[in-house]
Amino acid sequence: MPHVAFIGLGRMGHGMAGRYLDSGFSVALWNRSRTKADDLIARGARWAQSPADAARDADAIVTMVADDDASRSVWLGKDGAAFAAKLDVLAIECSTVSFQHACQLANDLTERGLHYIDCPVTGLPEAAASGKLTLLVGADAADLERARPYLAPIGAAIRHFGPVGAGTVFKLINNLMGAVQIAGLAEGLRLAEAAGLELAMVQDALSTGAVASPQVVRHSKRMVARDFAGATFTAALRHKDARYAVELARSLQLNLAVGEATLDVYTQAKAHAPDDDEGRLIEVIGRSKRP
Ligand code: NAP
């Protein structure tokens, strides 16, 4: 039976770990807070005492944590997965991390004899729990072939963008564009409110017209109703992705004016309600007066 170490049981990781159990893998789990593992342990997963303990004997190690710091910590921190992994093990990083971190981590893990697969994902937590994520891969082609059996339980589609780092570059572009769309929607709705338009009609017209991207369709209803229950993607995570994307652009000497402005707005949204739904961004729009 193939053996997977799965690290990080947040909104996304919990469902992904469950997919390995559904698919007949032997699974060792670690999460910073143990309670999130309880139901998966009841379904047959082994609770590990540390990322290193999870990684021992694994054929593939899959991580799904918040950001660069969390990723560094579970791979290379005290009792990190890298220190117990067997030689030639697949290291599959699914978290959305910065380009610089993905490349540095790949180097560090390769030096230790692991094979790094850069594998951020698109899809909401329900797609994670049903194995329907899109996997945005940056990897050596031979490593990707070896990794396919370990990617199949979690992904309905694999897009191989190129070498390590290329999946992360695409993911950051994708999520910066999502941030721009959501921020643009919030500004449009705030303007419509201020101008006294009937918001139900505005919402219907926006979500059936030429600007009706999936982000606009999804967030317009929630923003108009000011109903942000059941956050799937938080303001803190959206801010992090926009920041990593803008930092990548800066490192390439590109000035992304719209991206920079969107990052400013998400900096305010994160300060306002970091762990709530990203759509609460609308509550900070138009607050500061123009000089
Ligand atoms: P989440 O629910 O906030 O979970 C974050 C996970 O990271 C938890 O397991 C958390 O542990 C762990 N973590 C945070 N800081 C840590 C640290 N310093 N050391 C060790 N573990 C740490 O986030 P999520 O929505 O599952 O997102 C996970 C990743 O997927 C992020 O990179 C996100 O950008 C990306 N993503 C999310 C979505 C989405 O729709 N939510 C979609 C695509 C990609 P605790 O449980 O102990 O807090």
Tab-separated table of C-alpha atoms and ligand atoms in Angstrom:
chain	number	residue	atom	x	y	z
A	1	MET	CA	0.000	0.000	0.000
A	2	PRO	CA	1.530	3.396	-0.929
A	3	HIS	CA	2.331	5.468	2.129
A	4	VAL	CA	1.735	9.220	2.287
A	5	ALA	CA	2.658	11.727	4.971
A	6	PHE	CA	0.140	14.568	4.936
A	7	ILE	CA	0.931	17.783	6.803
A	8	GLY	CA	-1.530	20.666	7.299
A	9	LEU	CA	-5.208	20.025	7.988
A	10	GLY	CA	-6.801	23.426	7.405
A	11	ARG	CA	-9.835	24.055	5.198
A	12	MET	CA	-8.036	22.611	2.184
A	13	GLY	CA	-5.668	20.075	3.712
A	14	HIS	CA	-8.296	18.272	5.752
A	15	GLY	CA	-10.269	17.317	2.661
A	16	MET	CA	-7.137	16.436	0.693
A	17	ALA	CA	-5.899	14.117	3.429
A	18	GLY	CA	-9.310	12.448	3.423
A	19	ARG	CA	-8.954	11.774	-0.307
A	20	TYR	CA	-5.819	9.678	0.328
A	21	LEU	CA	-7.755	7.604	2.841
A	22	ASP	CA	-10.663	7.246	0.375
A	23	SER	CA	-8.178	6.067	-2.250
A	24	GLY	CA	-6.702	3.301	-0.091
A	25	PHE	CA	-3.383	4.934	0.834
A	26	SER	CA	-1.779	4.436	4.195
A	27	VAL	CA	-1.653	7.958	5.693
A	28	ALA	CA	0.342	9.544	8.513
A	29	LEU	CA	-0.899	12.973	9.579
A	30	TRP	CA	0.465	15.990	11.335
A	31	ASN	CA	-1.152	19.360	11.977
A	32	ARG	CA	-0.156	22.151	14.364
A	33	SER	CA	-3.511	21.730	16.138
A	34	ARG	CA	-4.262	18.093	16.690
A	35	THR	CA	-8.065	18.287	17.014
A	36	LYS	CA	-8.484	18.808	13.271
A	37	ALA	CA	-7.147	15.277	12.760
A	38	ASP	CA	-9.628	13.465	14.994
A	39	ASP	CA	-12.095	12.293	12.342
A	40	LEU	CA	-9.272	11.313	9.965
A	41	ILE	CA	-7.645	9.224	12.705
A	42	ALA	CA	-11.022	7.560	13.270
A	43	ARG	CA	-10.992	6.714	9.547
A	44	GLY	CA	-7.623	4.951	9.835
A	45	ALA	CA	-4.901	7.600	9.573
A	46	ARG	CA	-1.932	7.491	11.947
A	47	TRP	CA	-1.371	10.600	14.068
A	48	ALA	CA	2.298	11.601	13.978
A	49	GLN	CA	4.015	13.458	16.806
A	50	SER	CA	5.834	15.848	14.438
A	51	PRO	CA	6.314	16.471	10.714
A	52	ALA	CA	9.468	14.326	10.959
A	53	ASP	CA	7.521	11.493	12.542
A	54	ALA	CA	4.912	11.737	9.761
A	55	ALA	CA	7.619	11.669	7.086
A	56	ARG	CA	9.368	8.564	8.396
A	57	ASP	CA	8.778	5.688	5.922
A	58	ALA	CA	6.628	7.837	3.601
A	59	ASP	CA	6.899	7.371	-0.180
A	60	ALA	CA	5.530	10.889	-0.692
A	61	ILE	CA	5.183	13.840	1.667
A	62	VAL	CA	2.375	16.286	0.869
A	63	THR	CA	2.110	19.639	2.627
A	64	MET	CA	-0.792	22.128	2.630
A	65	VAL	CA	-0.117	24.957	5.060
A	66	ALA	CA	-0.722	28.694	5.124
A	67	ASP	CA	2.387	30.451	3.816
A	68	ASP	CA	6.198	30.571	3.504
A	69	ASP	CA	6.806	30.595	7.262
A	70	ALA	CA	4.532	27.618	7.849
A	71	SER	CA	6.045	25.724	4.930
A	72	ARG	CA	9.617	26.381	6.127
A	73	SER	CA	8.659	25.291	9.587
A	74	VAL	CA	7.077	21.946	8.617
A	75	TRP	CA	9.847	21.025	6.180
A	76	LEU	CA	12.986	22.465	7.756
A	77	GLY	CA	12.087	23.612	11.275
A	78	LYS	CA	12.617	21.671	14.474
A	79	ASP	CA	11.471	18.080	13.746
A	80	GLY	CA	10.797	19.085	10.154
A	81	ALA	CA	9.777	16.505	7.563
A	82	ALA	CA	13.045	16.872	5.617
A	83	PHE	CA	15.096	15.453	8.479
A	84	ALA	CA	13.356	12.072	8.552
A	85	ALA	CA	12.445	11.518	4.899
A	86	LYS	CA	13.919	8.544	3.042
A	87	LEU	CA	16.156	9.204	0.038
A	88	ASP	CA	14.314	9.766	-3.261
A	89	VAL	CA	11.010	10.543	-1.581
A	90	LEU	CA	8.617	12.890	-3.392
A	91	ALA	CA	8.201	16.251	-1.643
A	92	ILE	CA	4.902	17.690	-2.878
A	93	GLU	CA	4.346	21.277	-1.707
A	94	CYS	CA	0.688	22.228	-2.346
A	95	SER	CA	0.621	25.394	-0.204
A	96	THR	CA	0.616	28.730	-2.021
A	97	VAL	CA	4.078	30.052	-1.243
A	98	SER	CA	6.249	32.766	-2.757
A	99	PHE	CA	8.343	32.046	-5.842
A	100	GLN	CA	11.524	32.714	-3.907
A	101	HIS	CA	10.513	30.298	-1.161
A	102	ALA	CA	9.512	27.560	-3.634
A	103	CYS	CA	12.932	27.760	-5.323
A	104	GLN	CA	14.868	27.892	-2.045
A	105	LEU	CA	12.910	25.003	-0.539
A	106	ALA	CA	13.389	22.948	-3.703
A	107	ASN	CA	17.167	23.511	-3.438
A	108	ASP	CA	17.269	22.612	0.242
A	109	LEU	CA	15.219	19.446	-0.223
A	110	THR	CA	17.058	18.378	-3.370
A	111	GLU	CA	20.339	18.647	-1.463
A	112	ARG	CA	18.855	16.180	1.015
A	113	GLY	CA	17.982	13.730	-1.781
A	114	LEU	CA	14.248	14.477	-2.079
A	115	HIS	CA	12.415	15.193	-5.354
A	116	TYR	CA	10.511	18.468	-5.155
A	117	ILE	CA	7.152	18.975	-6.859
A	118	ASP	CA	5.891	22.552	-6.863
A	119	CYS	CA	2.133	21.946	-6.723
A	120	PRO	CA	-0.122	24.830	-5.678
A	121	VAL	CA	-3.771	24.275	-6.433
A	122	THR	CA	-6.930	26.030	-7.523
A	123	GLY	CA	-10.364	25.052	-6.231
A	124	LEU	CA	-12.363	25.659	-3.077
A	125	PRO	CA	-12.371	23.407	0.014
A	126	GLU	CA	-15.273	21.382	-1.415
A	127	ALA	CA	-13.142	20.600	-4.487
A	128	ALA	CA	-10.311	19.602	-2.137
A	129	ALA	CA	-12.593	17.182	-0.303
A	130	SER	CA	-13.859	15.601	-3.523
A	131	GLY	CA	-10.522	15.261	-5.362
A	132	LYS	CA	-11.454	17.893	-7.942
A	133	LEU	CA	-8.620	20.378	-7.536
A	134	THR	CA	-6.593	21.670	-10.447
A	135	LEU	CA	-2.909	21.092	-9.733
A	136	LEU	CA	-0.518	23.761	-11.017
A	137	VAL	CA	2.742	21.897	-11.299
A	138	GLY	CA	6.313	23.032	-11.679
A	139	ALA	CA	8.606	20.015	-11.745
A	140	ASP	CA	11.113	17.969	-13.624
A	141	ALA	CA	9.113	15.837	-16.105
A	142	ALA	CA	10.453	12.542	-14.724
A	143	ASP	CA	9.570	13.571	-11.155
A	144	LEU	CA	6.064	14.480	-12.276
A	145	GLU	CA	5.626	11.034	-13.865
A	146	ARG	CA	6.658	9.424	-10.571
A	147	ALA	CA	4.331	11.736	-8.666
A	148	ARG	CA	1.191	11.099	-10.745
A	149	PRO	CA	-0.161	8.246	-8.553
A	150	TYR	CA	0.143	10.580	-5.547
A	151	LEU	CA	-1.507	13.486	-7.337
A	152	ALA	CA	-4.447	11.478	-8.722
A	153	PRO	CA	-6.434	11.306	-5.437
A	154	ILE	CA	-6.438	15.099	-5.012
A	155	GLY	CA	-6.537	16.511	-8.526
A	156	ALA	CA	-8.976	16.274	-11.421
A	157	ALA	CA	-6.526	18.108	-13.701
A	158	ILE	CA	-2.774	18.601	-13.788
A	159	ARG	CA	-1.291	21.598	-15.575
A	160	HIS	CA	2.470	21.253	-15.926
A	161	PHE	CA	3.811	24.789	-16.414
A	162	GLY	CA	7.513	23.912	-16.537
A	163	PRO	CA	10.371	23.485	-14.056
A	164	VAL	CA	10.117	23.928	-10.285
A	165	GLY	CA	8.691	27.376	-9.520
A	166	ALA	CA	6.612	27.612	-12.700
A	167	GLY	CA	3.456	26.285	-10.998
A	168	THR	CA	3.867	28.873	-8.262
A	169	VAL	CA	4.372	31.686	-10.777
A	170	PHE	CA	1.072	30.794	-12.458
A	171	LYS	CA	-0.745	30.413	-9.138
A	172	LEU	CA	0.378	33.880	-8.020
A	173	ILE	CA	-0.725	35.443	-11.329
A	174	ASN	CA	-4.081	33.673	-11.053
A	175	ASN	CA	-4.680	34.788	-7.480
A	176	LEU	CA	-3.540	38.358	-8.057
A	177	MET	CA	-6.035	38.575	-10.922
A	178	GLY	CA	-8.703	37.134	-8.599
A	179	ALA	CA	-7.842	39.794	-6.012
A	180	VAL	CA	-8.148	42.537	-8.644
A	181	GLN	CA	-11.566	41.243	-9.714
A	182	ILE	CA	-12.891	41.022	-6.167
A	183	ALA	CA	-11.564	44.490	-5.297
A	184	GLY	CA	-13.085	45.911	-8.503
A	185	LEU	CA	-16.419	44.305	-7.672
A	186	ALA	CA	-16.357	45.739	-4.145
A	187	GLU	CA	-15.670	49.230	-5.528
A	188	GLY	CA	-18.466	48.903	-8.083
A	189	LEU	CA	-20.956	47.822	-5.442
A	190	ARG	CA	-19.929	50.583	-3.020
A	191	LEU	CA	-20.324	53.125	-5.803
A	192	ALA	CA	-23.745	51.707	-6.707
A	193	GLU	CA	-24.817	51.937	-3.054
A	194	ALA	CA	-23.553	55.493	-2.695
A	195	ALA	CA	-25.335	56.524	-5.901
A	196	GLY	CA	-28.593	54.971	-4.688
A	197	LEU	CA	-28.999	52.177	-7.254
A	198	GLU	CA	-31.181	49.195	-6.428
A	199	LEU	CA	-28.593	46.622	-5.370
A	200	ALA	CA	-30.499	43.444	-6.193
A	201	MET	CA	-30.775	44.661	-9.764
A	202	VAL	CA	-27.102	45.681	-9.840
A	203	GLN	CA	-26.087	42.276	-8.545
A	204	ASP	CA	-28.189	40.451	-11.138
A	205	ALA	CA	-26.908	42.643	-13.979
A	206	LEU	CA	-23.262	42.217	-12.932
A	207	SER	CA	-23.494	38.475	-12.558
A	208	THR	CA	-25.100	37.934	-15.958
A	209	GLY	CA	-23.230	40.584	-17.975
A	210	ALA	CA	-19.810	40.914	-19.548
A	211	VAL	CA	-17.954	41.263	-16.224
A	212	ALA	CA	-19.506	38.092	-14.765
A	213	SER	CA	-16.355	36.162	-13.906
A	214	PRO	CA	-16.792	33.294	-11.430
A	215	GLN	CA	-15.307	35.591	-8.748
A	216	VAL	CA	-17.871	38.319	-9.506
A	217	VAL	CA	-20.759	35.840	-9.572
A	218	ARG	CA	-19.690	34.245	-6.298
A	219	HIS	CA	-18.818	37.365	-4.323
A	220	SER	CA	-21.493	39.771	-5.579
A	221	LYS	CA	-24.320	37.924	-3.798
A	222	ARG	CA	-22.421	37.758	-0.534
A	223	MET	CA	-21.309	41.367	-0.683
A	224	VAL	CA	-24.778	42.710	-1.447
A	225	ALA	CA	-26.281	40.620	1.365
A	226	ARG	CA	-23.301	41.421	3.642
A	227	ASP	CA	-23.439	37.707	4.454
A	228	PHE	CA	-19.933	36.327	4.788
A	229	ALA	CA	-20.707	33.195	6.799
A	230	GLY	CA	-18.659	30.082	6.084
A	231	ALA	CA	-15.402	31.671	4.911
A	232	THR	CA	-13.618	29.508	2.363
A	233	PHE	CA	-10.739	31.888	1.640
A	234	THR	CA	-9.702	34.472	4.200
A	235	ALA	CA	-8.566	38.064	3.783
A	236	ALA	CA	-5.192	37.104	5.279
A	237	LEU	CA	-4.609	34.401	2.652
A	238	ARG	CA	-5.727	36.630	-0.244
A	239	HIS	CA	-3.436	39.391	1.021
A	240	LYS	CA	-0.559	36.910	1.250
A	241	ASP	CA	-1.072	35.741	-2.340
A	242	ALA	CA	-1.329	39.310	-3.661
A	243	ARG	CA	1.828	40.232	-1.747
A	244	TYR	CA	3.798	37.283	-3.109
A	245	ALA	CA	2.628	38.117	-6.651
A	246	VAL	CA	3.558	41.791	-6.365
A	247	GLU	CA	6.929	40.881	-4.838
A	248	LEU	CA	7.584	38.538	-7.770
A	249	ALA	CA	6.755	41.366	-10.196
A	250	ARG	CA	9.037	43.775	-8.318
A	251	SER	CA	11.856	41.223	-8.476
A	252	LEU	CA	11.391	41.183	-12.263
A	253	GLN	CA	11.488	45.031	-12.364
A	254	LEU	CA	7.810	45.183	-13.345
A	255	ASN	CA	5.655	47.876	-11.812
A	256	LEU	CA	2.123	46.468	-11.622
A	257	ALA	CA	0.102	49.575	-10.769
A	258	VAL	CA	-3.236	47.751	-10.451
A	259	GLY	CA	-1.676	44.905	-8.505
A	260	GLU	CA	0.048	47.335	-6.099
A	261	ALA	CA	-3.240	49.213	-5.525
A	262	THR	CA	-5.062	45.936	-4.928
A	263	LEU	CA	-2.407	44.891	-2.442
A	264	ASP	CA	-2.982	48.182	-0.546
A	265	VAL	CA	-6.715	47.457	-0.346
A	266	TYR	CA	-6.104	43.919	0.889
A	267	THR	CA	-3.654	45.241	3.478
A	268	GLN	CA	-6.617	47.197	4.881
A	269	ALA	CA	-8.954	44.187	4.563
A	270	LYS	CA	-6.477	42.002	6.441
A	271	ALA	CA	-6.167	44.584	9.232
A	272	HIS	CA	-9.980	44.769	9.397
A	273	ALA	CA	-10.891	41.027	9.570
A	274	PRO	CA	-7.936	38.748	8.804
A	275	ASP	CA	-9.586	35.403	9.422
A	276	ASP	CA	-12.964	36.188	7.873
A	277	ASP	CA	-14.064	35.758	4.287
A	278	GLU	CA	-12.094	37.825	1.783
A	279	GLY	CA	-15.381	39.409	0.598
A	280	ARG	CA	-15.487	41.542	3.760
A	281	LEU	CA	-13.039	43.659	1.828
A	282	ILE	CA	-16.122	45.661	0.785
A	283	GLU	CA	-16.330	47.010	4.341
A	284	VAL	CA	-13.058	48.917	3.927
A	285	ILE	CA	-13.762	50.303	0.446
A	286	GLY	CA	-14.236	54.057	0.260
A	287	ARG	CA	-13.348	54.619	3.906
A	288	SER	CA	-10.416	56.942	3.341
A	289	LYS	CA	-11.359	60.313	1.790
A	290	ARG	CA	-9.467	61.599	-1.235
A	291	PRO	CA	-7.450	64.743	-0.472
B	1	NAP	P1	-6.317	27.434	6.665
B	1	NAP	O1	-7.652	26.817	6.778
B	1	NAP	O2	-6.071	28.761	7.308
B	1	NAP	O3	-5.221	26.383	7.166
B	1	NAP	C1	-3.876	26.759	7.294
B	1	NAP	C2	-3.062	25.541	7.692
B	1	NAP	O4	-1.692	25.941	7.900
B	1	NAP	C3	-3.520	24.896	9.006
B	1	NAP	O5	-3.268	23.510	8.953
B	1	NAP	C4	-2.604	25.575	10.021
B	1	NAP	O6	-2.467	24.861	11.233
B	1	NAP	C5	-1.306	25.579	9.234
B	1	NAP	N1	-0.339	26.553	9.727
B	1	NAP	C6	-0.451	27.904	9.735
B	1	NAP	N2	0.658	28.462	10.264
B	1	NAP	C7	1.475	27.440	10.614
B	1	NAP	C8	2.774	27.359	11.178
B	1	NAP	N3	3.467	28.477	11.503
B	1	NAP	N4	3.322	26.144	11.376
B	1	NAP	C9	2.650	25.019	11.037
B	1	NAP	N5	1.414	25.013	10.488
B	1	NAP	C10	0.833	26.226	10.272
B	1	NAP	O7	-5.909	27.667	5.136
B	1	NAP	P2	-6.430	26.890	3.830
B	1	NAP	O8	-7.583	27.646	3.278
B	1	NAP	O9	-6.539	25.435	4.102
B	1	NAP	O10	-5.202	27.178	2.847
B	1	NAP	C11	-4.028	26.386	2.900
B	1	NAP	C12	-3.167	26.775	1.699
B	1	NAP	O11	-3.919	26.544	0.481
B	1	NAP	C13	-2.775	28.256	1.669
B	1	NAP	O12	-1.488	28.380	1.152
B	1	NAP	C14	-3.815	28.861	0.712
B	1	NAP	O13	-3.343	30.053	0.118
B	1	NAP	C15	-4.005	27.729	-0.286
B	1	NAP	N6	-5.300	27.671	-0.985
B	1	NAP	C16	-6.484	27.887	-0.312
B	1	NAP	C17	-7.694	27.793	-1.006
B	1	NAP	C18	-9.024	28.025	-0.304
B	1	NAP	O14	-10.042	28.171	-1.001
B	1	NAP	N7	-9.092	28.060	1.004
B	1	NAP	C19	-7.702	27.485	-2.372
B	1	NAP	C20	-6.481	27.244	-3.018
B	1	NAP	C21	-5.283	27.332	-2.318
B	1	NAP	P3	-3.588	25.021	12.402
B	1	NAP	O15	-4.731	24.130	11.982
B	1	NAP	O16	-2.909	24.571	13.620
B	1	NAP	O17	-3.965	26.483	12.425
